[in-house]
Coordinates of C-alpha atoms in Angstrom, one line a residue:
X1 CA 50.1 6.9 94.6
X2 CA 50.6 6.9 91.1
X3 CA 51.6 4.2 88.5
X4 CA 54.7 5.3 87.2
X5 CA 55.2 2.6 84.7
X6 CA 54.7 4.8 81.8
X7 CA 58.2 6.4 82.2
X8 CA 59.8 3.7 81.1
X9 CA 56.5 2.7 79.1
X10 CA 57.5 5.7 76.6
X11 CA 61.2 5.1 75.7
X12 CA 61.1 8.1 73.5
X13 CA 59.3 10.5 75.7
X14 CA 56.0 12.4 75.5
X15 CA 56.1 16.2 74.4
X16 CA 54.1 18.9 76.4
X17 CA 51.1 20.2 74.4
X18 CA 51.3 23.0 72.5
X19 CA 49.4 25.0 75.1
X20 CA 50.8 23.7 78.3
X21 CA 54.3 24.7 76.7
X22 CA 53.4 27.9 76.7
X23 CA 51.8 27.8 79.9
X24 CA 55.3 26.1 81.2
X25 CA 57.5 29.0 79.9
X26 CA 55.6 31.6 81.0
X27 CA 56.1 30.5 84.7
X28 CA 59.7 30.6 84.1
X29 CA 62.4 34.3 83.8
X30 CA 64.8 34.6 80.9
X31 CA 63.1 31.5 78.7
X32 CA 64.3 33.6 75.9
X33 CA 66.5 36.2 76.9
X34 CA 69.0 36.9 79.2
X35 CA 68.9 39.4 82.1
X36 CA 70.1 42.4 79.7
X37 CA 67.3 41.5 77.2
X38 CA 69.5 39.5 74.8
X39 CA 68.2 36.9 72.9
X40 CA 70.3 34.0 74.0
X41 CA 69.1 29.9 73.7
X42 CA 70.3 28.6 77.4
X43 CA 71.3 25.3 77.9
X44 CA 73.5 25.1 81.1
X45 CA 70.8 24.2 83.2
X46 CA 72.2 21.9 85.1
X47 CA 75.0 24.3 85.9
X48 CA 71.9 26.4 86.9
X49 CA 68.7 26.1 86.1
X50 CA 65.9 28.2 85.0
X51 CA 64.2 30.5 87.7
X52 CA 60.5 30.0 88.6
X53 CA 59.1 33.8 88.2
X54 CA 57.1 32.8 91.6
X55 CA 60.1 31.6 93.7
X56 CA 61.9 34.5 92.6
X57 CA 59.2 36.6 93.4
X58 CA 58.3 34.5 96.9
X59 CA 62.3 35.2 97.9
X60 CA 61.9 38.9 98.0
X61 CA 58.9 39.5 99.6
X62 CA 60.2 36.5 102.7
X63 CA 63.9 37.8 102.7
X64 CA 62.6 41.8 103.1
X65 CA 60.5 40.8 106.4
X66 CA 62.7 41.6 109.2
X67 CA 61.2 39.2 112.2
X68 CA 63.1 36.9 113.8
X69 CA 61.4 33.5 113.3
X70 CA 62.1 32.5 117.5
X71 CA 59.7 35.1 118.7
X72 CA 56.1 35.1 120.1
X73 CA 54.2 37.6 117.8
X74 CA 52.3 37.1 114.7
X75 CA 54.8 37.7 112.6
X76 CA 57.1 35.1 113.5
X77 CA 54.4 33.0 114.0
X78 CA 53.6 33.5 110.5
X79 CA 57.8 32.9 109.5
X80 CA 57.2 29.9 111.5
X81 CA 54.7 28.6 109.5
X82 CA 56.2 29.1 106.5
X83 CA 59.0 27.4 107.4
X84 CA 57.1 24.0 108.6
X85 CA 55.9 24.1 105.7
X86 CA 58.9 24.0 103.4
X87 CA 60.1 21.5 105.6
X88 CA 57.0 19.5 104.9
X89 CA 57.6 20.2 101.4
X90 CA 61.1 18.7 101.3
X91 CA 59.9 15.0 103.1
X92 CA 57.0 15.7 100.3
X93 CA 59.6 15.7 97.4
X94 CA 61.7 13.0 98.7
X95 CA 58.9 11.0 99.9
X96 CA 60.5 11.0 103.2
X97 CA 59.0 9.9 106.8
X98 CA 60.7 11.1 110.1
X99 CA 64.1 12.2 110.2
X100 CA 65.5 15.6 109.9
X101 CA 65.5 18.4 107.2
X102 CA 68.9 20.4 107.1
X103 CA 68.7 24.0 105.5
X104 CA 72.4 24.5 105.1
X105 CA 73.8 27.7 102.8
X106 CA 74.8 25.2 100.3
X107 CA 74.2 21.0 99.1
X108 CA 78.3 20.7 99.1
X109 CA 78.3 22.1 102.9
X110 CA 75.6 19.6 104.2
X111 CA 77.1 16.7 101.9
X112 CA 80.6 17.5 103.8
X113 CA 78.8 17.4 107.3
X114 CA 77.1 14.6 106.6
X115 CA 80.1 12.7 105.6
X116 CA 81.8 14.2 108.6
X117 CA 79.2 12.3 111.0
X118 CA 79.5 9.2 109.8
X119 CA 82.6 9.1 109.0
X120 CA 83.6 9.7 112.5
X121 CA 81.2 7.9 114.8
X122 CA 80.2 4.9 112.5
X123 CA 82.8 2.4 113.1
X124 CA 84.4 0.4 110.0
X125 CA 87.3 -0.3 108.0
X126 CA 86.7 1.1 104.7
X127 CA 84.5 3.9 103.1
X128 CA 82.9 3.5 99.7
X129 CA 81.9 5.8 96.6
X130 CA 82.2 6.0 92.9
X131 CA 84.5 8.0 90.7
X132 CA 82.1 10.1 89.1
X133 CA 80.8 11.6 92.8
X134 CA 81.1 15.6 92.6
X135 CA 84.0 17.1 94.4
X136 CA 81.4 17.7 97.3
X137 CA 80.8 14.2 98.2
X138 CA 84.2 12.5 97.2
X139 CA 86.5 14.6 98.3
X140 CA 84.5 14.7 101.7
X141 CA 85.1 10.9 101.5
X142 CA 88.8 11.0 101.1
X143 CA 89.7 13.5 103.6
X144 CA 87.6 12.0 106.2
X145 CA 88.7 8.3 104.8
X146 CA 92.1 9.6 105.4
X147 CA 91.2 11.6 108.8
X148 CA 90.4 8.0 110.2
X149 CA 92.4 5.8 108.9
X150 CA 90.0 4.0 106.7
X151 CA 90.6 2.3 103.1
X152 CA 88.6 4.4 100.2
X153 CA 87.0 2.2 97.5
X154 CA 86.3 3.5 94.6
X155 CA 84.0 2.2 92.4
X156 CA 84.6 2.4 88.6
X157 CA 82.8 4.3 85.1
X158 CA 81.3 2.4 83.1
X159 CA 82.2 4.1 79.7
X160 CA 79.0 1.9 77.5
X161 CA 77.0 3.6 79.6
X162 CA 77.8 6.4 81.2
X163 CA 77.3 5.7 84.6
X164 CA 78.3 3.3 87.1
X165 CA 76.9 -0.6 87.6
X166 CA 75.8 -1.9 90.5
X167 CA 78.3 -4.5 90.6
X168 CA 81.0 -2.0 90.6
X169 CA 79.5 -0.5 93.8
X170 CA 78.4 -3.7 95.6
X171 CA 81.6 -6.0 95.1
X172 CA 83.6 -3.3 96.9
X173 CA 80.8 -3.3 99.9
X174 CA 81.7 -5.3 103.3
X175 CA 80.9 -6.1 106.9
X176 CA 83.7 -3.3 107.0
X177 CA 82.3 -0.7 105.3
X178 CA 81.1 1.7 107.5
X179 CA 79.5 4.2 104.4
X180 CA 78.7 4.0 101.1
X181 CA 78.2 7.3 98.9
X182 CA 76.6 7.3 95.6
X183 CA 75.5 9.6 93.4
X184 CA 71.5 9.7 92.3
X185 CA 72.5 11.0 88.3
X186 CA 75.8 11.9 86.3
X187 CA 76.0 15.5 86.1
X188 CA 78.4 14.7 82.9
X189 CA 76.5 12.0 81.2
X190 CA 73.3 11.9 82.9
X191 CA 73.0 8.5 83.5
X192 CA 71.5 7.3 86.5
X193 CA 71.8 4.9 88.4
X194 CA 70.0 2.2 89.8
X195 CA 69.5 3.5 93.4
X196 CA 66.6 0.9 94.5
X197 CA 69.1 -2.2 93.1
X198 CA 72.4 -0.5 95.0
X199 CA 70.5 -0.1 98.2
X200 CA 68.8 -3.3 98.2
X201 CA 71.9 -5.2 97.6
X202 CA 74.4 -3.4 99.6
X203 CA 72.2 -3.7 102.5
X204 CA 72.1 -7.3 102.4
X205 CA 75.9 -7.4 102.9
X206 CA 75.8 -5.1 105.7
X207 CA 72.2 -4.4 106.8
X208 CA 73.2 -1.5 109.3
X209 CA 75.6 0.3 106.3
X210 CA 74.9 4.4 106.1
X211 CA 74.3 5.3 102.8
X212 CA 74.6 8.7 101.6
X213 CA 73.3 9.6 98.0
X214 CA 73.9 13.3 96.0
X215 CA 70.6 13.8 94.5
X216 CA 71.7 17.5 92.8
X217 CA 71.8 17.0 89.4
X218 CA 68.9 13.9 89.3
X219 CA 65.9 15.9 91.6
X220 CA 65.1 18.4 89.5
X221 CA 64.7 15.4 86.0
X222 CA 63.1 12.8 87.9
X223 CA 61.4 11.3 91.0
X224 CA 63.2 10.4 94.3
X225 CA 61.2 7.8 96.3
X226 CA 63.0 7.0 99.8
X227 CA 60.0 4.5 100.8
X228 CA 62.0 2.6 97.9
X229 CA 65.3 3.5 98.7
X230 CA 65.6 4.3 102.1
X231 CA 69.0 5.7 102.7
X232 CA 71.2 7.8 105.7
X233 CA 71.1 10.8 104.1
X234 CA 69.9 12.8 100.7
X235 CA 71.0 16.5 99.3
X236 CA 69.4 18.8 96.9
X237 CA 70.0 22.3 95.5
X238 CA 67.3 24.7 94.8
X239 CA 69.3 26.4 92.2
X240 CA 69.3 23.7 90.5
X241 CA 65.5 23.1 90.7
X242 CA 64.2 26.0 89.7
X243 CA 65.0 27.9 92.6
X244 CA 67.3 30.2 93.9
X245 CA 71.0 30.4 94.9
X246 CA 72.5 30.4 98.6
X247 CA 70.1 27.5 99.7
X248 CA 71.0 23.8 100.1
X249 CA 68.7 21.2 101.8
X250 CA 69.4 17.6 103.2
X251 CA 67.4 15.1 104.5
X252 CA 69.0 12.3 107.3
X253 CA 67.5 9.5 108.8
X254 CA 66.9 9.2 112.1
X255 CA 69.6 7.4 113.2
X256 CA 71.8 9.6 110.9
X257 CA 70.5 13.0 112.3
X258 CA 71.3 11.5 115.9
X259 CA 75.1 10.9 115.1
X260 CA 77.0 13.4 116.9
X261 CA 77.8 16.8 115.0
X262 CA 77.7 20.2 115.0
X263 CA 75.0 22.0 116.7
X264 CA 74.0 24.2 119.6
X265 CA 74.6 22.0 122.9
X266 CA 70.7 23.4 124.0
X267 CA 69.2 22.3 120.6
X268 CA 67.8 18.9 120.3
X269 CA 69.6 15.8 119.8
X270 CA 68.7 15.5 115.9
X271 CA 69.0 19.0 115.2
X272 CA 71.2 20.2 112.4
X273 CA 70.7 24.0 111.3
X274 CA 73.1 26.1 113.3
X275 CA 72.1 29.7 114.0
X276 CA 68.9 31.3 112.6
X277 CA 67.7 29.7 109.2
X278 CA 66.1 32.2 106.5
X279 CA 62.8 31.4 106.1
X280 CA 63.0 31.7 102.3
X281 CA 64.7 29.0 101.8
X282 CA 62.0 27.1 102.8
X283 CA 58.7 29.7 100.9
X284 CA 61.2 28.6 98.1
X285 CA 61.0 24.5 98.5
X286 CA 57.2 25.2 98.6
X287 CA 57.0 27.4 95.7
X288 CA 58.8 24.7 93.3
X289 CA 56.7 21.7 95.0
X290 CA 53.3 23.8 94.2
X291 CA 54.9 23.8 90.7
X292 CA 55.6 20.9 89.8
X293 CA 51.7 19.7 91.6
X294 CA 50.3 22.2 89.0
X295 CA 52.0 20.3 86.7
X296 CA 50.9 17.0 88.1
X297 CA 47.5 18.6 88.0
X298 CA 47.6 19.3 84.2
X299 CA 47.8 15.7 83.3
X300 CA 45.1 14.8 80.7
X301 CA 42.2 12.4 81.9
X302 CA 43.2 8.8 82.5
X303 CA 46.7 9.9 83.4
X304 CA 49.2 9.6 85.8
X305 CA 47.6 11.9 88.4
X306 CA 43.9 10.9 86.9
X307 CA 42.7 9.0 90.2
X308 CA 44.7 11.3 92.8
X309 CA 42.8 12.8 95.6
X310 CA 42.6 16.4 94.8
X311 CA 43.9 17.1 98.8
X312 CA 46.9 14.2 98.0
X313 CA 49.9 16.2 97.1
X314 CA 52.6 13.9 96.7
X315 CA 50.6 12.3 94.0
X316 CA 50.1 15.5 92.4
X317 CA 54.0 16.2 92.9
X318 CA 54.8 12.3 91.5
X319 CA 52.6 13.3 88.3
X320 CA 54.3 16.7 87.5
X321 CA 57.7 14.6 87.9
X322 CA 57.0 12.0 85.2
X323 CA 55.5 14.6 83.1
X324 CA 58.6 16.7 83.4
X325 CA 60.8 13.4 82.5
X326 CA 58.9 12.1 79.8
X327 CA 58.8 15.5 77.9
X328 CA 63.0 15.5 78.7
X329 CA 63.2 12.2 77.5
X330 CA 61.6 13.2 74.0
X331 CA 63.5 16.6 74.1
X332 CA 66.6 14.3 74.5
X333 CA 65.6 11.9 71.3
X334 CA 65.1 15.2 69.3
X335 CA 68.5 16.2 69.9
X336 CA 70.1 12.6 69.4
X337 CA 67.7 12.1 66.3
X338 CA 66.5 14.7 64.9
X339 CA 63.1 15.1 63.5
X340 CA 61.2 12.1 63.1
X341 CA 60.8 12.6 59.3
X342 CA 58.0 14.5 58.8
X343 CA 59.3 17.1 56.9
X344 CA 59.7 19.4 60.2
X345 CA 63.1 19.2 60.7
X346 CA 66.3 19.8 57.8
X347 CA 68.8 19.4 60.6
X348 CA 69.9 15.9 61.8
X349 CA 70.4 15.0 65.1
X350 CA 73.5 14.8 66.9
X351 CA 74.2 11.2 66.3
X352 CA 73.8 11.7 62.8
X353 CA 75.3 15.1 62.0
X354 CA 78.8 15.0 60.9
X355 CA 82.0 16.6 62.5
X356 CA 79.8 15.8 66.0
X357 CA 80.8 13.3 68.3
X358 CA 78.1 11.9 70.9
X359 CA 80.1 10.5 73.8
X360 CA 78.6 7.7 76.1
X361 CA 75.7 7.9 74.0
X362 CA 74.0 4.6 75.9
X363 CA 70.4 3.9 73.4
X364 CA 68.5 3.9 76.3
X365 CA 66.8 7.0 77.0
X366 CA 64.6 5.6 80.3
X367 CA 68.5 5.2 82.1
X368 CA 69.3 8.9 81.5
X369 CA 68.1 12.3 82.4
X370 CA 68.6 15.0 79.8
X371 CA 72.4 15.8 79.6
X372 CA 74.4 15.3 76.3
X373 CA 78.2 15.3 75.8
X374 CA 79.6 16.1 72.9
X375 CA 82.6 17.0 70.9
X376 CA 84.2 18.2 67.5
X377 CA 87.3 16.6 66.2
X378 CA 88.9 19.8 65.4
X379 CA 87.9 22.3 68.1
X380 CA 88.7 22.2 71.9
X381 CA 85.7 22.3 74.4
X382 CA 86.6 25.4 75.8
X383 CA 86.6 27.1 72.3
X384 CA 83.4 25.4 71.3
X385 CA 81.6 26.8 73.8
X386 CA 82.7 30.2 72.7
X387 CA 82.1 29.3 69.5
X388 CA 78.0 28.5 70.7
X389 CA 78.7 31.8 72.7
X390 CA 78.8 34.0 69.8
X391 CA 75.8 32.4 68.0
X392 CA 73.4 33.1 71.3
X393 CA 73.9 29.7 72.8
X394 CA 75.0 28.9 76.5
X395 CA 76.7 26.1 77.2
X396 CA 79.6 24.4 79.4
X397 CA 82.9 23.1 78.9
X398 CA 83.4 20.2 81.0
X399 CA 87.8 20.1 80.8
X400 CA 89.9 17.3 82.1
X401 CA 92.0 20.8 83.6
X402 CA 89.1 21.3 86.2
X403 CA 88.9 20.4 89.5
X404 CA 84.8 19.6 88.7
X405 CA 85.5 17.5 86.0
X406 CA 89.1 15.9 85.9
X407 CA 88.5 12.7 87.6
X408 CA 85.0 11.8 85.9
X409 CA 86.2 12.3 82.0
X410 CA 89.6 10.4 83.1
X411 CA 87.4 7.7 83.8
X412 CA 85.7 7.8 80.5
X413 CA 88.9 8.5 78.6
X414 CA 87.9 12.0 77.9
X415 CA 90.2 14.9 77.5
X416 CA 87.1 17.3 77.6
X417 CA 83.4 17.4 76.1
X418 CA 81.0 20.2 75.8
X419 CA 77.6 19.8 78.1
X420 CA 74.3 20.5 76.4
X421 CA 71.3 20.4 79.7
X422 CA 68.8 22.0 78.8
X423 CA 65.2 21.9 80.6
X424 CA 61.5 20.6 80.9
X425 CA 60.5 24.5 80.0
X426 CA 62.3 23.8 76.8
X427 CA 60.6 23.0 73.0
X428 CA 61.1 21.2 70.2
X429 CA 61.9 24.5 68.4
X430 CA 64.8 25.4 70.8
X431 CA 66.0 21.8 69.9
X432 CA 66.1 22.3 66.6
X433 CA 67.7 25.8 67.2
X434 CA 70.5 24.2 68.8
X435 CA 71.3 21.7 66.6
X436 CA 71.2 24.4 63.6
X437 CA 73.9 26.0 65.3
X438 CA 75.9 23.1 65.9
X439 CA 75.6 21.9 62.7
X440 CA 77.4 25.2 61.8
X441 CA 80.1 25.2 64.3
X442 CA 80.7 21.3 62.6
X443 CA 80.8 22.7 59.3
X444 CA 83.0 25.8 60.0
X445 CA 85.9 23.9 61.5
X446 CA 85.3 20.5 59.9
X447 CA 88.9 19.5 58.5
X448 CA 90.4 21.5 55.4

């Protein structure tokens, strides 16, 4: 496999080329323009990312073949293929050995069954989570707390730096504790946290606990290794990987995927799809792996995927990953910093640009995946982002009034902050683009 010391080898990231950036955005639709052919600079991605042309493309010609997939003739024989192969893919991307691979309609639905299992036939006398889970995963956890009479432990913010500590989690971890859920990233700060620590040390307090982790926002910003962190059960949302919508995928251990829960009586013990799966969801999982091992693939000589076997995948997957983080990373300094002061650059970065407020702006870049927050002192969130809006920029309002967001900025002390995510298929120049425009929005409603 390869060495992936250099992610945290580069705190400030490592740019694409110039001509693998181009290579990059061409694989992607509506880069630079929205469906209607407007000129618009996107950065909601991790409300929804970027679609890869090829998935896209992949969806339409699987979805229009009419077969069923549990049939004897070639064509199903061919669906069937496709789909072992997406399943394949998914172990691939998590790094994942046995078990079971869930195609459920959505991440939240499989999250909420997966709770559901555990939950119910997992004895214990207390549940535990965090408070910046999404409504998926904690609210699964306090209904099904609730439904069985458990205590729910919540583990705190940490508002330095933007995430949660491992403390936090592991002091409210007993012999009684009968699951622990834990998100993989902050889909408001982006900080991640420290999954390998959290397993390791939760596990020595109860070896036998079920862990459950919400990989959504981190998967498609950084590698997931379960040989390192081998938990219950894992989500992840092709939507939000450059795929497509109406797909959601989990993986569960083996001893997780036998717990009893909903299925056909006839089906197998660890079986979890119920009714007939689309086989596109899983040409799609295959379509973003074989992207992100091109990417692998274009790594210069000597680097991370330099001494991988040209038939070992993963490798080539792990490569892509780190490439796609490390550019993040330096796309994330760019908008923090700025130019570097070569004369490139007139706009500062957000840290330095006044009427901007960075919130839980933690200095270390290798701890977070590429999300900002930020505010203006005299304009609302919700009328900041119009304000982006009508200069061709798409972003999201995270309120302290929405169900997706009230509990996490209460933790922080937030009333509300704008989200800037963009992605790996972004440049420097769309950087710069955005903070042009923010720099205007400051300076149009700075005080009178």
């Amino acid at each position: 496999m390869a060495d992936h010391s250099n992610t945290t080898h580069c705190p400030q990231g490592r740019l694409f080329s110039d001509a693998l950036m181009r290579e990059v955005r061409e694989r992607f639709l509506q880069v630079e323009r929205d469906h209607h052919g407007h000129e618009r600079l996107y950065f909601d991605n991790a409300g929804g990312s970027f679609r890869l042309k090829a998935a896209v493309e992949r969806f339409a010609q699987i979805d229009a073949v009419p077969d069923n997939t549990e049939r004897i003739h070639a064509t199903a024989r061919e669906l069937q293929d496709i789909q072992a192969a997406g399943v394949a893919d998914v172990r691939l991307l998590l790094n994942a050995t046995g078990g079971s691979v869930y195609a459920a309609l959505t991440a939240s639905g499989a999250m909420f069954e997966m709770v559901r299992a555990v939950a119910q036939n997992v004895p214990g006398t207390n549940m535990v989570t965090t408070v910046l889970e999404h409504p998926s995963s904690y609210d699964a956890m306090e209904r099904y707390a609730r439904e069985m009479g458990r205590e729910l432990r919540v583990a705190p913010s940490n508002r330095a730096t933007g995430g949660v500590d491992v403390d936090a989690i592991v002091a409210l971890v007993d012999e009684g504790t009968s699951v622990l859920n834990v998100i993989h990233a902050s889909n408001i700060s982006g900080a991640k946290l420290d999954l390998e620590a959290i397993v390791r040390r939760a596990r020595a307090i109860r070896p036998d606990l079920y862990i459950l982790v919400d990989a959504v926002q981190h998967a498609p910003h950084g590698l997931i290794d379960l040989q390192k962190t081998p938990v219950d059960g894992i989500n992840i949302a092709p939507y939000k990987f450059f795929g497509c919508r109406g797909s959601g995928f989990a993986w569960l251990s083996d001893r997780a995927a036998a717990l009893p829960h909903h299925k056909l009586s006839a089906k197998p013990a660890d079986f979890w799809d119920l009714g007939s799966t689309a086989p596109w969801q899983f040409a799609v999982v295959t379509e973003i792996v074989d992207y992100v091992c091109w990417l692998g693939a274009q790594a210069p000589e000597g680097g991370p995927a330099g001494d991988a076997a040209p038939g070992d995948r993963r490798a080539r997957f792990e490569a892509g990953i780190e490439a796609i983080e490390l550019h993040e990373r330096a796309l994330l300094s760019r908008l923090l910093n700025g130019g570097d002061g070569d004369g490139d650059s007139a706009v500062p970065g957000l840290r330095a640009m006044p009427g901007v407020e960075v919130f839980l702006d933690h200095p270390d870049l290798t701890r977070r995946d590429l999300i900002v927050g930020i505010g203006f002192p005299h304009l609302d969130c919700t009328s900041a982002v119009r304000e982006y809006g009508a200069r061709g920029v798409t972003v999201y309002e995270r309120s302290a009034s929405s169900l997706y967001s009230r509990r996490m900025l209460e933790s922080f002390g937030l009333a509300g902050a704008v989200r800037v995510s963009p992605l790996h298929c972004h440049s420097v120049a769309d950087v710069d683009r955005f903070l042009a425009v923010t720099q205007d929005i400051a300076q149009a409603f700075a005080a009178a």
